Amino acid sequence: MSSSTISTPVQADAPEDYPWTGQAVRSALLLAEGIVDLDPADAAAAPTEEQDRALVDIAAIEQALAAEGAAPLAERTLVVAVGSNQTPETIARKYARSGADVPIATPFVRCTVRGLAVGHCAHTSARGYIPAAPYRADGERMELVATWFDDAQLAVVDETEPNYERVRLDSSRFPLSLATGHEPGQFDVYASSWGVVAHEQPIPLRHQQQEMFDELVGITGSELLIGDAAEVCARLAAAPEALNSLVREHGLVADDGLPHGS
């Protein structure tokens, strides 16, 4: 593992810049003193499942957790993230804002998941952006990040996802390959409680809110979403149900095809 002392600020990024992940996924270990990079410097750009070797040493993760006095992987829940939860910085902010005495040590590993794609929740977040949401998409392949949370960490993250239900997916339907070389039999995702935004088909995740707002203006003509993304986010934050009402009025909501209530 290569050491990194990336800071983990409590202040959140601007809502108009959501999902704050950039274009690449990465493996990392979040610790109280910072973030440790788990990706080897010579890692190929190929999807995780196509790598000719394990990119991340799972034994090294276990050793690091033990050194921190943290729960081992066997006592953690594996959650595949699709939006900003893919980044250690976001999770660090959530731990800090919770005020809870939660252990910090959290492993993040890149992964390939099949049968799943990422679109947008049909409801805005408290800060006014349209967040990411997974949906079933047979034949699709995504490069995402899987995180192992202990019970206390998971409780904190659950609290930050009021518009989602954490659901368990079986890898027989949604095959998952981790950068550790492992293929777990099941994993959790946060699935939208409101459906996903769709125009005939679910609209894939846009990496800038401005792009999504402009796209919805083109479809609906709504003045609600016209303007600079920061202004639109502020407008939607002040009217939490407005986006959901708009997309439902225009028939722009689809079921995500995931096993809610299971």
mmCIF file of C-alpha atoms in Angstrom, residues 10 18 39 50 132 180 184 233 236:
data_model
loop_
_atom_site.group_PDB
_atom_site.id
_atom_site.type_symbol
_atom_site.label_atom_id
_atom_site.label_comp_id
_atom_site.label_asym_id
_atom_site.label_seq_id
_atom_site.Cartn_x
_atom_site.Cartn_y
_atom_site.Cartn_z
ATOM 1 C CA VAL A 10 -15.840 18.237 6.636
ATOM 2 C CA TYR A 18 -22.213 16.489 -7.735
ATOM 3 C CA ASP A 39 -4.120 1.006 -6.266
ATOM 4 C CA GLU A 50 -10.257 -8.134 -16.876
ATOM 5 C CA ALA A 132 -27.269 9.016 -8.507
ATOM 6 C CA THR A 180 -8.965 -8.057 -4.509
ATOM 7 C CA PRO A 184 -18.651 -12.133 -3.305
ATOM 8 C CA CYS A 233 -29.849 23.579 -6.901
ATOM 9 C CA LEU A 236 -34.757 22.800 -5.672
#
